[in-house]
Amino acid sequence: MKTRTKVVVIGGGIAGCSTLYHLTQEGWSDVVLVERNELTSGTTWHSAAQVTNFGMNQTMVGLKTHSINLYKELAEDPEYPINYHHGDGGIRLANTEAQMQGYRHFASMARGMDVHFEVLDAEECARRHPLISTDNMIGGLWDPLDGDIDPAQLCQALARRARNAGAEVYRNTPVTALTQHKDDTWTVHTEHGDIDCDIVVNAGGYRVNEVGAMMDVHHPVASMEHQYFLTEDIPAIKDAGHRMPLIRCPISDYYCRQEKNGLLVGFYEQDCKTWGMDGIDPNFVNALCPDDLERVMDVLEGAFARMPALADVGIHTVVNGPITYTIDGAPLVGPIPGKRNAFCIIGLRAGLGEGGGHGWLLAQQIVHGEAQYDTWCIDPRRFGVHTNFELTALKAIEDYQNEFRFHFPHEHRPAGRNARTTPLTPVMAAESAEFTVVNGWERVDYIKPTPEFHPTLGFGFDEAFDVVAAEVKNVQENVGLCEVNGFNRFEITGADRHRFLDRMFCGAVTKRDGRVGLGYLLNHHGMVKGEATVANITASDRGPERVWYGSAAASELHDMDWLQTQLRADEDVKIRSLTNDQTILVLAGPKARDVLSVCARGDWSKQAFPWLSARECYIGYAPATVLGVSFSGELAYEIHVPNASLYAAYLALREAGGAYGMELFGARAVDAMRMEKGFLHWKADLLTEFDPFETGLDRFVKLDKGDFVGKAALIQRQEEGPRKKLVTFKIDATHAPAYGGGSLMQGDEVVGTVTSGDWGHRTGLNLGYAFVEPDMATEDNVMQLDHLGDLVDATVIASSPYDPNYSRMRS
Ligand SMILES: Cc1cc2nc3c(=O)[nH]c(=O)nc-3n(C[C@H](O)[C@H](O)[C@H](O)COP(=O)(O)OP(=O)(O)OC[C@H]3O[C@@H](n4cnc5c(N)ncnc54)[C@H](O)[C@@H]3O)c2cc1C
């Protein structure tokens, strides 16, 4: 066994084997995999091993395409062929029009990744799968490349290729402890000796938190028991003359694929069960949980009704094994929050299908610092600090129960609600607020007209449309108040703070006391990594001169990691998170200044406190810091208040606002208004796949300043010219917004991908942003959006159709 290597991957299931193989593909051959037992002895060996191309976003579709291509290549390797049923096809069924609309959107989204799903009616589904009944079903989504693979052979093939490229695999070698050294390298302690390495990877499957505990980390991953059975031969399958397509059924929560001449049928029962919550038997190796078909009886009845042939056939094997779920259902593949040189590839609930792609994207992150797709949807840092063991289990149960039922727009499911609240949450609830969930925080979406108001879930504009329109109107004409909780806020102090930030941002960052600026952070490839406001707060009895760094709620762990890793040892900079201590009250509208002047001492005139100013004050007697910034395009103030004083500040603002027609507004109104201003959302429109010039952020880049992170790469990219350009467009449709991922077409060719869409209530336009081919980016150019099954005209317009001169927010 080696005593020193570059990377140690812990775990020899599909996650570990794929990572090891792809590290060698990315050029690192001095890498090892350490497995406590035999390869695939965790969950992988008993997997149903279906390999679908279906995903909820383009990153997931892209990584699954990589799996499929890789598995096909492995299957066809004459030296070590493996069993892969490639291209049997698969159908996701639907019994509601809303589900069908979702499938139409997913088909549009996948088209941009050169993946061609088909939306079928019920008769066509039955024609392609002769065993299903069309009762209570209106259609489905066809994935032509669906199939299944032999999981053990797949892992052996990956390990074999990795070994051939120089990697080593140590079986029957449990990792017992991990030690990190001052220089951020690691020692991996195993039962057979120590291995020093630069980087460790947790690929521990359901033992993820045993490995996590070795580095004092708890990952938001919980295991569920999951069952399938195998039937005896079914004559109709034998006689069909072709392999049966796979079925995934959100109506009855089961899946099914052909296994020899019978079927493999798996269940997602409501009466489901977590596993291993109180610790895992160390001898649970190559093992299964006891069968419990009683638990799945409800689902079984639905499966029998959909596939009557099942009722007449014997069951010869039942498999019940642990499967991992995360707090939002998607895996955790990337850097471990708060740790250096530590990565994970965990929480895989469809690891056989996805594992090839996840290992690929992880290896790229390890070797190059970033993957070719934006990996935020699988980034382990996408949650806040609230994701504890109990909350994870609750969300895992809910997710398991809804395995094939995708989230609709604006849908927030009930488990684990109120995980993060402020003193205003009950106050807003009493005001009839409908809440959305942002990184665990309960944030006001809009104020319901009646307590019983529940819009229909679907892809069209819902019944809240007029409610949001009224909130926008009041902000435009009078003044509105909105609580923005969970907004990420770091306090940066120390003599070198400005120098440090100058290096982190690609543009000019204001250093002036009492001033605020907006800036963009790049990665080393010159791509957009982050967006933040920087406010210079004057020294006072509340603290020394300091910078407040503000960014999206979900960026809390990501931005802290990024800033900390870029900090040099000799720099006098301290970064402290205030995210969980402070909440923002946004006061927006032409009468915002009047309201502020009533409840806060001092001169708030345009001359004394112009746009982009920052000042400490009291709202009534609540200490607050006010920033003159706007996301709505109206005159607005962000009022930052310590949570202990939040209610007092709120009462003072409400009282002052009474005379000015002040009403509450929520996140939906904010989102609609920002679309009319060309303001971008981090990780919807701001992605690591594009540089700031492609993203239309030219005015925030200053190439003639000193060095900054990503500068050299950005200059190189600029010379090569843009591959895409972000544009604002309007669509000729009034029934539904454009959705992120949707494909923009010119004839049969995909020429762009939507990142955001919403109705602009002040302009009366159905707006969207999209990255398009550069020659499509000129104003007035007309493309077609593949919009929920229809082609509608999408016309490029100016980026800020409402108040293009920004005169209202500067007033
Ligand atoms: C019944 C069932 C059906 C499924 N069907 C499908 C399907 O159809 N399609 C699909 O894509 N997915 C399916 N899955 C899910 C899929 O099988 C898993 O996502 C996948 O196998 C997880 O792989 P892994 O490598 O993350 O974990 P594992 O396979 O569990 O591998 C983790 C490895 O880490 C090792 N390890 C742990 N601790 C240590 C340590 N301290 N030292 C060294 N090694 C350690 C373990 O021994 C183990 O070998 C199914 C799962 C179940 C249970």
PDB file of N, CA, C and O in Angstrom, residues 77 86 132 177 201 224 230 319 362 385 452 489 502 509 516 590 650 659 666 754 769:
ATOM      1  N   ASP A  77     -16.503  -2.384 -24.862  1.00  0.00           N
ATOM      2  CA  ASP A  77     -15.058  -2.614 -24.776  1.00  0.00           C
ATOM      3  C   ASP A  77     -14.790  -4.116 -24.936  1.00  0.00           C
ATOM      4  O   ASP A  77     -15.190  -4.915 -24.083  1.00  0.00           O
ATOM      5  N   HIS A  86     -28.964  -0.671 -23.217  1.00  0.00           N
ATOM      6  CA  HIS A  86     -28.931   0.743 -23.581  1.00  0.00           C
ATOM      7  C   HIS A  86     -30.057   1.016 -24.571  1.00  0.00           C
ATOM      8  O   HIS A  86     -30.199   0.310 -25.562  1.00  0.00           O
ATOM      9  N   ILE A 132     -49.197  -2.063 -20.133  1.00  0.00           N
ATOM     10  CA  ILE A 132     -49.851  -1.095 -19.241  1.00  0.00           C
ATOM     11  C   ILE A 132     -51.277  -0.782 -19.682  1.00  0.00           C
ATOM     12  O   ILE A 132     -51.599  -0.788 -20.860  1.00  0.00           O
ATOM     13  N   ALA A 177      -9.815   6.727  10.690  1.00  0.00           N
ATOM     14  CA  ALA A 177      -9.721   8.118  11.158  1.00  0.00           C
ATOM     15  C   ALA A 177      -9.090   8.977  10.065  1.00  0.00           C
ATOM     16  O   ALA A 177      -8.440   8.462   9.146  1.00  0.00           O
ATOM     17  N   VAL A 201     -11.652  12.309  -0.448  1.00  0.00           N
ATOM     18  CA  VAL A 201     -13.000  12.319  -1.022  1.00  0.00           C
ATOM     19  C   VAL A 201     -13.862  11.337  -0.238  1.00  0.00           C
ATOM     20  O   VAL A 201     -13.513  10.160  -0.104  1.00  0.00           O
ATOM     21  N   MET A 224     -32.994   5.776   3.530  1.00  0.00           N
ATOM     22  CA  MET A 224     -34.347   5.223   3.559  1.00  0.00           C
ATOM     23  C   MET A 224     -34.264   3.763   3.136  1.00  0.00           C
ATOM     24  O   MET A 224     -33.448   3.400   2.281  1.00  0.00           O
ATOM     25  N   LEU A 230     -38.547  -9.119  -7.887  1.00  0.00           N
ATOM     26  CA  LEU A 230     -38.344  -9.675  -9.230  1.00  0.00           C
ATOM     27  C   LEU A 230     -39.393 -10.743  -9.441  1.00  0.00           C
ATOM     28  O   LEU A 230     -39.649 -11.569  -8.550  1.00  0.00           O
ATOM     29  N   VAL A 319     -35.894  -7.510  -2.697  1.00  0.00           N
ATOM     30  CA  VAL A 319     -34.665  -6.806  -2.286  1.00  0.00           C
ATOM     31  C   VAL A 319     -35.077  -5.558  -1.515  1.00  0.00           C
ATOM     32  O   VAL A 319     -35.898  -4.773  -1.985  1.00  0.00           O
ATOM     33  N   LEU A 362     -17.115  15.789 -10.473  1.00  0.00           N
ATOM     34  CA  LEU A 362     -16.311  15.948  -9.251  1.00  0.00           C
ATOM     35  C   LEU A 362     -14.821  15.969  -9.597  1.00  0.00           C
ATOM     36  O   LEU A 362     -14.071  16.812  -9.087  1.00  0.00           O
ATOM     37  N   VAL A 385     -26.618  26.563   7.579  1.00  0.00           N
ATOM     38  CA  VAL A 385     -26.155  25.800   8.743  1.00  0.00           C
ATOM     39  C   VAL A 385     -27.315  25.081   9.455  1.00  0.00           C
ATOM     40  O   VAL A 385     -27.117  24.460  10.488  1.00  0.00           O
ATOM     41  N   GLU A 452     -57.867  31.533   3.194  1.00  0.00           N
ATOM     42  CA  GLU A 452     -58.092  30.253   2.483  1.00  0.00           C
ATOM     43  C   GLU A 452     -57.495  30.250   1.081  1.00  0.00           C
ATOM     44  O   GLU A 452     -57.622  29.263   0.354  1.00  0.00           O
ATOM     45  N   ARG A 489     -24.779  38.081   4.783  1.00  0.00           N
ATOM     46  CA  ARG A 489     -24.089  39.311   5.177  1.00  0.00           C
ATOM     47  C   ARG A 489     -22.824  38.960   5.929  1.00  0.00           C
ATOM     48  O   ARG A 489     -22.877  38.286   6.969  1.00  0.00           O
ATOM     49  N   ASP A 502     -10.346  44.161  -3.473  1.00  0.00           N
ATOM     50  CA  ASP A 502      -9.930  44.605  -4.804  1.00  0.00           C
ATOM     51  C   ASP A 502      -9.437  43.412  -5.626  1.00  0.00           C
ATOM     52  O   ASP A 502      -9.658  43.344  -6.839  1.00  0.00           O
ATOM     53  N   VAL A 509     -14.070  48.584  -6.806  1.00  0.00           N
ATOM     54  CA  VAL A 509     -14.842  48.404  -5.569  1.00  0.00           C
ATOM     55  C   VAL A 509     -14.681  49.675  -4.748  1.00  0.00           C
ATOM     56  O   VAL A 509     -13.555  50.079  -4.442  1.00  0.00           O
ATOM     57  N   VAL A 516     -21.748  52.516  -1.100  1.00  0.00           N
ATOM     58  CA  VAL A 516     -22.094  51.131  -1.429  1.00  0.00           C
ATOM     59  C   VAL A 516     -21.772  50.881  -2.900  1.00  0.00           C
ATOM     60  O   VAL A 516     -21.966  51.777  -3.736  1.00  0.00           O
ATOM     61  N   PRO A 590     -41.869  55.497  -4.344  1.00  0.00           N
ATOM     62  CA  PRO A 590     -41.561  56.931  -4.376  1.00  0.00           C
ATOM     63  C   PRO A 590     -41.741  57.623  -3.017  1.00  0.00           C
ATOM     64  O   PRO A 590     -41.150  58.682  -2.794  1.00  0.00           O
ATOM     65  N   TYR A 650     -39.892  47.156  12.746  1.00  0.00           N
ATOM     66  CA  TYR A 650     -41.069  46.908  11.906  1.00  0.00           C
ATOM     67  C   TYR A 650     -42.249  47.764  12.370  1.00  0.00           C
ATOM     68  O   TYR A 650     -42.924  48.417  11.556  1.00  0.00           O
ATOM     69  N   ALA A 659     -49.488  56.840   6.911  1.00  0.00           N
ATOM     70  CA  ALA A 659     -49.946  58.053   6.224  1.00  0.00           C
ATOM     71  C   ALA A 659     -49.577  58.058   4.741  1.00  0.00           C
ATOM     72  O   ALA A 659     -50.031  58.925   3.986  1.00  0.00           O
ATOM     73  N   GLY A 666     -44.079  41.016  -1.218  1.00  0.00           N
ATOM     74  CA  GLY A 666     -43.290  39.806  -1.005  1.00  0.00           C
ATOM     75  C   GLY A 666     -42.341  39.495  -2.143  1.00  0.00           C
ATOM     76  O   GLY A 666     -42.159  40.282  -3.088  1.00  0.00           O
ATOM     77  N   VAL A 754     -33.116  29.691 -21.726  1.00  0.00           N
ATOM     78  CA  VAL A 754     -33.699  30.649 -20.780  1.00  0.00           C
ATOM     79  C   VAL A 754     -33.069  30.436 -19.402  1.00  0.00           C
ATOM     80  O   VAL A 754     -32.807  29.304 -18.986  1.00  0.00           O
ATOM     81  N   TYR A 769     -34.875  36.169 -19.444  1.00  0.00           N
ATOM     82  CA  TYR A 769     -33.451  36.319 -19.763  1.00  0.00           C
ATOM     83  C   TYR A 769     -32.998  34.997 -20.364  1.00  0.00           C
ATOM     84  O   TYR A 769     -33.495  33.922 -19.982  1.00  0.00           O
TER      85      TYR A 769
END
